[in-house]
Structures are given as structure tokens and as C-alpha cells.
Amino acid sequence: MSFNHNPQRKSALRVGFLINSFIQPRWFCKLIDDLEAASSAELVIVMLIDQSAHMLGKPVDTIGKQRDHWVYKAYCRVDDFLFPVAKNAAENVNIKKTAADLFIVPVCPVQEGNIIRFLAEDMDKIQAQKLDVILYFGDCTLDSQLLGSARYGVWSIGYGENYSHWNGLSGFWEVLKDAPATKCDLYMRNAHQDGLKVIARSYLPTQKNSLRRQQNNLYWKSAALVTKKLEEIYEYGPLALDDRRFSSDNEIPEESLTQRNLLLALVRLGRRSAYTKLQNLFLSKQWVLAFYIGRWPNGIQLPVERLRILISPEGHDWADPFPVKKDDRYFVFFEELAPGESKGHIAMMEIEPNGNQSRPAKVLEAAYHLSFPYIFEWQENYYMVPETSQNRTIELYRSNSFPY
């Protein structure tokens, strides 16, 4: 996505947190560190919910609550043992020292059903900060007065098709249902719109055998989504929020997590994990390239069986293909990793309409790893921009005699 630059925006975005405790997950602590190091935003206030606040005897819900089922807890312990993570994003840490330099405002809201309402004196303190964004990662609905107290509304994070973090199960159903990918959304609420608006989205491969690793990846991604969107608003202003690519018709899942259906789901997960281990014992994994030449109706998914598969020679790995059509001839450029090599180079082969292909030819090699060839034509010349992050450069190459 591209925006027009906003040269008038010079001051950093003013950001506040709404939390119920100084004990927060490690990914939240990283988000604070990232924001304090950023030039695009500054943390100016922490709104700390007084947990004695209540209405009609019902205490305010805690943020990020976890399920109490013993089966779920037992599963998590086994998962932690079998699939440990080096840096646990969900581990609780005390952020009181990190937030010591911020303006901390204890707030005493009341809860009416699932809606949190703030007292007038608390709202006066919050509005005096002239906030651009409020970050809140809880599961309660905030009243319109607080939603309207920040220029760009209140931001939260949602995971999966049904935003399952609201019931403490981030990415859980995607693991059990063997979904190929899990969605991570950054969404906004404000006083001027009904419902929520998705303002950033990322997809991560589902960790199909481990909920812990699944959640770990999702939580670390959450911190990156927030900082990136703040940077975009700092650079481009409100235009960075005018993104209509994302649907936001998510609904909170109706299915409940009972001990019975959890046991059944975990049995299926155990069978799948055992099957995966057996596959790894007797089969090897290999990247392949696949192609289809011809027209296909828009909006209709191309069946996998219509694709032709290109398998690399033994010991070689192929990945990251980029097709080019020139003068009714078809070429595909890709990364190739040869046997015994620790870095990839860019190779090319020509594919005929009948599916026959030429032998791969090396077209670009460097002293460092190359991948993801991006090719374009300009003024009758062909250019390539490969991925060269290992060299910490962005490099442009021109073809002397296409396809070389």
C-alpha cells in the first residue's frame, strides 16, 4: 500500500495504555520498549484500573483471562514440555519499573454488563493528555466517552477468524482444526463508528502441533503490528487508516470449551502429532515449484491438480519463483541452493506451453545469499531486484541479454 507523504506531521503520536495490573506478558513489555525507542510515538499515560471497582457486585474483568478447565491446563503443561520456546512471549513480567517515568492515572470504572464506564473526574485526567491512540488488550467494551478521547480511537488485537483471544484461547481453534494459517488483526474502535475497523493484518503459519508455539508467534507479531501502524500514521496521517482491504465481520465464537469437547479435540491433535512424527521418520520434505499456463476465470480458485510440478534434482532446493512472459515465451526465475552450499543463487528455466522445460541455468550469483528475484521491464530493458538482506543492501541488476 502507498500513501502520500504528510510533511505537516512533526510531533510524535501521544499513546496511552489501559491496563488492570503492572503484571503483563513479556510481549507487552517489548511493545513498551519499542515505543519508547521510536521517534514516531511517545507513551505519556498509563490508565491503571482499580480492581476493587465494581457495580452490582460484579468486579471488572481481568485482561487476558485464561480458561480454568483442568484439561486445558494439563494440555498446556504437556505442550510446554514437548514444544518449549526459547523466549516465551506470554510469560508474565512486572512492568512497573518500565512505566515509572510515565503519568500513571488510577481509574475506578464501573461495569454495566460487559461495558466499562469511567467516572467524570477520571475522564478529565485522560482527556487532558490529548491522546492520539489508546491501547487496550482486554475483553470488555469501552463506553463511547473513552472511545472518543483519543484522536485515532482505541486499538486492540484479535487472533484467528473469531478473535478467540476474547475467551483466552488465542489461536487455539486454528491449531485444533489444522488451519493452514492464523490471522492476527490490529483493529480500532472510536466514538464515530459502529463496531470495529481492522487497520492492519498479518497471517502466520499455524503451528499445527503446539498451541504454545502458535501463541508465542502470534504475541510477538502483535507488538510489531502496533509499532508499524503508528509509524505509518506518523508519516502519512489519517490516510494510513483509510484501508478498505480488510473485512471486519468477525463474530465471537459461540462454541464453549467444555472438558468433554476439549478431550476429544486433544485426542485428534495427539493422533495428528503421532502421524507427523511417523512421516518424518520415513519421508523427507522438499520444496517444489508448480505452474499453470493458460487463462483461468477470476474469482475461481485454481485446483491444485491442474498445476504441473517441477521437482529439483536430488540435493538441490528450489524456492521463491518469479514468472516472466516475453514474446510468447515463458520464463521462471527462482532461488536455487546447490548441494554443499550455504547460500542461494538465482537460476532460470524456460517453460514451453506444453509443459516441457529447459535445464536450469544460473543467472546471478554473489558472495552472499540471494533469493526472491523481482523482475520488471522499463524502457525496453529488464531489471532484477533480488533479496540481499544478508549483505544489508538493496541491489538492482540489468539484464545484458534477456533472460541473462
Coordinates of C-alpha atoms in Angstrom, one line a residue:
M1 CA 0.0 0.0 0.0
S2 CA 1.2 3.5 -0.7
F3 CA 0.2 6.9 0.7
N4 CA 1.1 10.5 0.0
H5 CA 3.7 11.8 2.5
N6 CA 2.4 14.0 5.3
P7 CA 5.1 16.7 5.8
Q8 CA 3.0 18.6 8.3
R9 CA 3.1 15.8 11.0
K10 CA 6.2 16.6 13.1
S11 CA 5.3 15.7 16.7
A12 CA 5.3 12.1 17.9
L13 CA 1.9 10.4 18.4
R14 CA 0.8 10.5 22.0
V15 CA -0.1 7.0 23.2
G16 CA -1.7 5.7 26.4
F17 CA -2.3 2.2 27.8
L18 CA -5.3 1.0 29.6
I19 CA -4.3 -1.9 31.9
N20 CA -5.6 -3.6 35.0
S21 CA -2.2 -4.5 36.5
F22 CA 1.5 -3.9 36.3
I23 CA 1.9 -7.7 35.7
Q24 CA 1.8 -8.1 31.9
P25 CA 3.0 -10.6 29.3
R26 CA 6.5 -10.3 28.0
W27 CA 5.4 -9.3 24.5
F28 CA 3.6 -6.3 26.1
C29 CA 6.8 -5.3 27.8
K30 CA 8.6 -5.4 24.4
L31 CA 5.9 -3.2 22.9
I32 CA 6.6 -0.6 25.6
D33 CA 10.3 -0.8 24.9
D34 CA 9.8 -0.5 21.2
L35 CA 7.5 2.6 21.6
E36 CA 9.9 4.3 23.9
A37 CA 12.7 3.8 21.4
A38 CA 10.6 5.0 18.5
S39 CA 10.6 8.6 17.1
S40 CA 7.0 8.2 15.8
A41 CA 5.3 7.8 19.1
E42 CA 5.7 8.5 22.8
L43 CA 4.0 6.9 25.8
V44 CA 2.5 9.6 28.0
I45 CA 0.0 7.9 30.3
V46 CA -0.9 4.6 31.9
M47 CA -4.5 4.2 33.0
L48 CA -4.5 1.6 35.7
I49 CA -7.8 0.0 36.5
D50 CA -8.6 -0.2 40.2
Q51 CA -9.6 -3.9 40.6
S52 CA -11.9 -3.0 43.5
A53 CA -14.1 -1.2 41.1
H54 CA -17.4 -2.9 40.7
M55 CA -21.1 -2.5 40.0
L56 CA -23.9 -4.7 41.3
G57 CA -21.2 -6.9 43.0
K58 CA -19.5 -7.8 39.7
P59 CA -15.8 -7.0 39.5
V60 CA -14.2 -5.6 36.4
D61 CA -13.0 -8.5 34.2
T62 CA -9.2 -9.1 34.2
I63 CA -7.3 -8.6 31.0
G64 CA -6.2 -11.6 29.1
K65 CA -8.0 -14.2 31.3
Q66 CA -7.2 -17.8 30.8
R67 CA -9.5 -20.8 30.9
D68 CA -9.9 -22.7 34.2
H69 CA -10.5 -26.2 32.8
W70 CA -8.1 -28.7 34.3
V71 CA -7.9 -30.4 31.0
Y72 CA -6.8 -27.3 29.3
K73 CA -4.2 -26.6 32.0
A74 CA -2.9 -30.2 31.8
Y75 CA -2.6 -29.9 28.0
C76 CA -0.6 -26.6 28.3
R77 CA 1.8 -28.3 30.7
V78 CA 2.4 -31.2 28.3
D79 CA 2.7 -28.8 25.4
D80 CA 5.3 -26.7 27.2
F81 CA 7.3 -29.9 27.9
L82 CA 7.2 -31.3 24.4
F83 CA 7.5 -28.0 22.5
P84 CA 9.4 -25.5 24.6
V85 CA 10.0 -22.0 23.3
A86 CA 13.3 -20.1 23.8
K87 CA 11.6 -16.8 24.7
N88 CA 8.1 -17.1 26.0
A89 CA 6.0 -14.1 24.9
A90 CA 3.2 -15.0 27.3
E91 CA 5.5 -15.1 30.4
N92 CA 4.3 -12.5 33.0
V93 CA 6.7 -9.8 33.9
N94 CA 6.4 -6.7 36.1
I95 CA 6.4 -3.5 34.0
K96 CA 6.2 -1.1 37.0
K97 CA 9.8 0.0 36.6
T98 CA 9.5 0.3 32.9
A99 CA 6.4 2.6 33.3
A100 CA 7.9 4.5 36.2
D101 CA 8.6 7.7 34.1
L102 CA 5.0 7.7 32.7
F103 CA 2.0 9.6 34.1
I104 CA 0.1 6.9 35.9
V105 CA -3.6 7.6 36.5
P106 CA -5.6 5.1 38.7
V107 CA -9.1 4.9 37.3
C108 CA -12.1 3.4 39.0
P109 CA -14.6 2.5 36.3
V110 CA -17.9 0.7 36.8
Q111 CA -19.1 -2.2 34.8
E112 CA -22.6 -2.4 33.4
G113 CA -22.9 -5.8 31.8
N114 CA -19.8 -6.0 29.5
I115 CA -19.4 -2.2 29.2
I116 CA -16.9 -0.3 31.2
R117 CA -17.9 3.3 32.1
F118 CA -15.5 5.8 33.5
L119 CA -16.1 8.5 36.1
A120 CA -16.1 12.1 35.1
E121 CA -13.0 13.0 37.2
D122 CA -11.1 10.1 35.5
M123 CA -12.2 11.2 32.1
D124 CA -11.0 14.8 32.7
K125 CA -7.5 13.5 33.5
I126 CA -7.4 11.3 30.4
Q127 CA -8.7 13.9 28.0
A128 CA -6.2 16.5 29.3
Q129 CA -3.4 14.3 27.8
K130 CA -4.7 14.9 24.3
L131 CA -4.0 11.4 23.2
D132 CA -3.7 10.1 19.7
V133 CA -4.1 6.4 20.5
I134 CA -5.2 4.3 23.5
L135 CA -4.1 0.7 23.5
Y136 CA -6.3 -1.7 25.4
F137 CA -6.0 -5.5 25.1
G138 CA -8.8 -6.6 27.3
D139 CA -12.2 -8.2 26.5
C140 CA -14.6 -5.6 27.8
T141 CA -16.5 -3.0 25.7
L142 CA -15.5 0.6 26.5
D143 CA -18.0 3.4 26.6
S144 CA -18.2 6.0 23.9
Q145 CA -16.7 8.7 26.0
L146 CA -13.4 6.9 26.3
L147 CA -13.5 5.8 22.7
G148 CA -13.8 9.5 21.7
S149 CA -10.9 10.6 24.0
A150 CA -8.2 9.6 21.5
R151 CA -7.8 11.1 18.1
Y152 CA -7.4 7.7 16.4
G153 CA -9.5 5.7 18.8
V154 CA -8.8 2.7 20.9
W155 CA -6.7 -0.1 19.4
S156 CA -6.9 -3.8 20.3
I157 CA -5.6 -7.1 18.9
G158 CA -7.6 -10.0 17.6
Y159 CA -6.4 -13.5 16.6
G160 CA -8.0 -16.0 14.2
E161 CA -11.3 -15.9 12.4
N162 CA -13.3 -15.3 15.5
Y163 CA -10.9 -13.2 17.6
S164 CA -10.6 -16.1 20.1
H165 CA -8.4 -14.0 22.5
W166 CA -11.7 -12.8 23.9
N167 CA -12.1 -16.2 25.6
G168 CA -8.4 -16.7 26.5
L169 CA -7.7 -19.1 23.6
S170 CA -5.5 -17.1 21.1
G171 CA -5.0 -19.3 18.0
F172 CA -6.4 -22.4 19.8
W173 CA -9.1 -23.4 17.4
E174 CA -6.8 -22.9 14.4
V175 CA -4.4 -25.5 15.9
L176 CA -7.1 -28.0 16.6
K177 CA -8.8 -27.5 13.3
D178 CA -5.5 -27.8 11.4
A179 CA -5.9 -24.4 9.7
P180 CA -3.0 -23.6 7.3
A181 CA -2.7 -20.0 8.7
T182 CA -3.8 -17.9 11.6
K183 CA -4.8 -14.3 11.3
C184 CA -3.5 -11.5 13.6
D185 CA -5.5 -8.2 13.3
L186 CA -5.0 -4.8 14.8
Y187 CA -8.3 -3.1 15.0
M188 CA -9.7 0.2 16.1
R189 CA -12.8 1.4 17.8
N190 CA -13.9 5.1 18.1
A191 CA -17.0 7.0 19.0
H192 CA -17.9 7.8 15.4
Q193 CA -18.4 4.3 14.0
D194 CA -20.3 1.1 15.0
G195 CA -18.3 -2.0 15.7
L196 CA -14.6 -2.3 14.9
K197 CA -12.4 -1.4 12.0
V198 CA -9.4 -3.6 11.0
I199 CA -6.4 -1.3 10.3
A200 CA -3.6 -3.9 10.0
R201 CA -3.4 -7.6 9.4
S202 CA -0.8 -10.3 9.3
Y203 CA -1.0 -14.0 8.6
L204 CA 1.2 -16.5 10.3
P205 CA 1.7 -20.2 9.5
T206 CA -0.3 -22.3 12.1
Q207 CA 1.9 -24.3 14.4
K208 CA -0.2 -27.4 13.9
N209 CA 1.3 -29.5 16.8
S210 CA 1.8 -26.9 19.5
L211 CA -0.5 -24.3 21.0
R212 CA 2.4 -22.7 22.9
R213 CA 4.4 -22.1 19.8
Q214 CA 1.3 -20.9 18.0
Q215 CA 0.6 -18.3 20.7
N216 CA 4.2 -17.4 21.0
N217 CA 4.4 -16.4 17.3
L218 CA 1.1 -14.5 17.5
Y219 CA 2.0 -12.5 20.5
W220 CA 5.4 -11.3 19.2
K221 CA 3.7 -10.4 15.9
S222 CA 1.2 -8.3 17.9
A223 CA 3.9 -5.9 19.1
A224 CA 5.2 -5.4 15.6
L225 CA 1.8 -4.7 14.2
V226 CA 1.2 -1.8 16.6
T227 CA 4.5 -0.1 16.1
K228 CA 4.3 -0.4 12.4
K229 CA 0.9 1.2 12.2
L230 CA 1.9 4.0 14.5
E231 CA 4.9 4.7 12.2
E232 CA 2.5 4.8 9.2
I233 CA 0.2 7.3 10.9
Y234 CA 3.2 9.4 11.9
E235 CA 4.4 9.6 8.3
Y236 CA 1.1 9.8 6.4
G237 CA -1.5 11.0 8.9
P238 CA -5.2 9.7 8.8
L239 CA -4.7 8.3 5.3
A240 CA -2.9 5.4 6.9
L241 CA -6.2 4.3 8.5
D242 CA -8.2 4.5 5.2
D243 CA -7.6 0.9 4.3
R244 CA -10.6 -1.0 2.9
R245 CA -8.8 -4.2 2.1
F246 CA -9.8 -5.9 5.4
S247 CA -13.1 -7.2 6.2
S248 CA -14.1 -7.0 9.9
D249 CA -17.2 -9.2 10.1
N250 CA -15.7 -11.4 12.8
E251 CA -18.0 -12.7 15.5
I252 CA -17.2 -14.1 18.9
P253 CA -17.4 -17.9 18.7
E254 CA -20.4 -19.4 20.2
E255 CA -18.9 -22.8 20.9
S256 CA -17.9 -23.3 24.5
L257 CA -14.8 -25.1 25.8
T258 CA -16.1 -28.0 27.9
Q259 CA -13.9 -30.7 29.3
R260 CA -15.6 -33.3 27.0
N261 CA -15.1 -31.5 23.7
L262 CA -11.6 -30.4 24.7
L263 CA -10.6 -34.0 25.5
L264 CA -12.0 -35.1 22.1
A265 CA -10.1 -32.3 20.3
L266 CA -6.8 -33.1 22.1
V267 CA -7.2 -36.8 21.1
R268 CA -7.4 -35.7 17.5
L269 CA -4.4 -33.4 18.0
G270 CA -2.4 -36.3 19.6
R271 CA -3.2 -38.6 16.6
R272 CA -2.1 -35.9 14.2
S273 CA 1.2 -35.3 16.0
A274 CA 1.9 -39.0 16.1
Y275 CA 1.2 -39.3 12.4
T276 CA 3.5 -36.3 11.7
K277 CA 6.3 -38.0 13.6
L278 CA 5.9 -41.2 11.6
Q279 CA 6.0 -39.2 8.4
N280 CA 9.2 -37.5 9.5
L281 CA 10.8 -40.9 10.2
F282 CA 10.1 -42.4 6.7
L283 CA 9.6 -39.4 4.4
S284 CA 11.7 -36.3 3.6
K285 CA 10.3 -32.8 2.9
Q286 CA 11.3 -31.0 -0.3
W287 CA 10.3 -27.6 -1.8
V288 CA 8.9 -27.9 -5.3
L289 CA 7.8 -25.3 -8.0
A290 CA 4.3 -25.5 -9.6
F291 CA 2.9 -23.7 -12.6
Y292 CA -0.1 -23.4 -14.8
I293 CA -0.1 -21.8 -18.3
G294 CA -3.4 -20.5 -19.6
R295 CA -6.4 -18.4 -18.6
W296 CA -8.5 -19.1 -15.5
P297 CA -11.7 -17.3 -14.5
N298 CA -11.3 -14.6 -12.0
G299 CA -12.7 -15.3 -8.5
I300 CA -12.5 -19.1 -9.0
Q301 CA -9.7 -20.9 -7.2
L302 CA -7.4 -22.9 -9.4
P303 CA -7.5 -26.6 -8.4
V304 CA -4.1 -27.9 -7.2
E305 CA -4.4 -30.9 -9.5
R306 CA -4.3 -28.6 -12.6
L307 CA -0.8 -27.4 -11.6
R308 CA 2.3 -29.0 -13.1
I309 CA 5.0 -29.8 -10.6
L310 CA 8.7 -29.1 -11.1
I311 CA 10.9 -31.2 -8.8
S312 CA 14.5 -30.1 -8.3
P313 CA 17.4 -32.6 -8.8
E314 CA 18.5 -34.6 -5.8
G315 CA 20.3 -32.4 -3.3
H316 CA 19.1 -29.1 -4.8
D317 CA 16.5 -26.9 -3.3
W318 CA 14.3 -24.5 -5.4
A319 CA 12.1 -21.7 -4.0
D320 CA 10.7 -18.2 -4.5
P321 CA 9.7 -18.4 -8.2
F322 CA 9.0 -15.3 -10.3
P323 CA 7.5 -15.9 -13.8
V324 CA 8.1 -13.6 -16.8
K325 CA 6.4 -13.7 -20.2
K326 CA 8.3 -12.2 -23.1
D327 CA 7.4 -12.6 -26.8
D328 CA 5.1 -15.5 -26.1
R329 CA 7.9 -17.3 -24.2
Y330 CA 7.6 -18.2 -20.5
F331 CA 10.5 -18.0 -18.1
V332 CA 10.6 -18.6 -14.4
F333 CA 13.4 -17.2 -12.1
F334 CA 13.9 -18.7 -8.7
E335 CA 16.3 -19.3 -5.8
E336 CA 18.5 -22.4 -6.1
L337 CA 20.5 -23.9 -3.3
A338 CA 23.1 -26.4 -4.6
P339 CA 24.4 -29.4 -2.7
G340 CA 27.0 -28.4 -0.1
E341 CA 26.3 -24.7 -0.5
S342 CA 25.2 -22.4 2.4
K343 CA 24.0 -19.6 0.2
G344 CA 21.5 -19.5 -2.7
H345 CA 21.8 -18.0 -6.1
I346 CA 19.3 -17.0 -8.8
A347 CA 18.6 -19.6 -11.5
M348 CA 16.2 -19.6 -14.5
M349 CA 14.5 -22.0 -16.8
E350 CA 12.2 -21.7 -19.8
I351 CA 8.8 -23.4 -19.8
E352 CA 7.1 -24.3 -23.0
P353 CA 3.3 -24.2 -23.4
N354 CA 3.2 -28.0 -23.5
G355 CA 4.9 -28.1 -20.1
N356 CA 8.4 -29.1 -21.2
Q357 CA 11.2 -27.1 -19.5
S358 CA 14.8 -26.3 -20.2
R359 CA 17.6 -27.2 -17.9
P360 CA 18.1 -24.7 -15.1
A361 CA 20.7 -22.0 -15.7
K362 CA 22.5 -19.9 -13.2
V363 CA 21.9 -16.2 -14.0
L364 CA 23.1 -14.4 -10.9
E365 CA 25.4 -15.3 -8.0
A366 CA 27.1 -13.2 -5.3
A367 CA 29.3 -13.8 -2.3
Y368 CA 26.2 -13.7 -0.1
H369 CA 22.8 -15.3 -0.2
L370 CA 20.3 -14.3 -3.0
S371 CA 16.6 -15.1 -3.1
F372 CA 13.2 -13.7 -4.2
P373 CA 14.1 -12.4 -7.6
Y374 CA 11.8 -9.5 -8.6
I375 CA 11.9 -8.7 -12.3
F376 CA 10.4 -5.7 -14.2
E377 CA 10.7 -4.1 -17.6
W378 CA 11.4 -0.4 -18.1
Q379 CA 12.3 1.3 -21.3
E380 CA 12.8 -2.0 -23.1
N381 CA 15.3 -3.2 -20.6
Y382 CA 14.8 -5.9 -18.0
Y383 CA 15.8 -5.4 -14.3
M384 CA 16.1 -7.6 -11.3
V385 CA 15.9 -6.7 -7.6
P386 CA 16.8 -9.9 -5.6
E387 CA 16.6 -10.3 -1.8
T388 CA 20.0 -9.4 -0.4
S389 CA 19.4 -8.8 3.3
Q390 CA 22.5 -10.9 4.2
N391 CA 24.6 -8.1 2.6
R392 CA 22.4 -5.4 4.2
T393 CA 21.8 -3.8 0.7
I394 CA 19.1 -3.2 -1.9
E395 CA 20.6 -4.1 -5.3
L396 CA 19.4 -3.5 -8.8
Y397 CA 20.7 -5.5 -11.8
R398 CA 20.1 -5.0 -15.5
S399 CA 19.9 -7.9 -18.0
N400 CA 22.5 -7.8 -20.7
S401 CA 20.6 -10.2 -23.0
F402 CA 17.3 -11.4 -21.5
P403 CA 16.9 -13.9 -19.8
Y404 CA 20.6 -13.5 -18.8

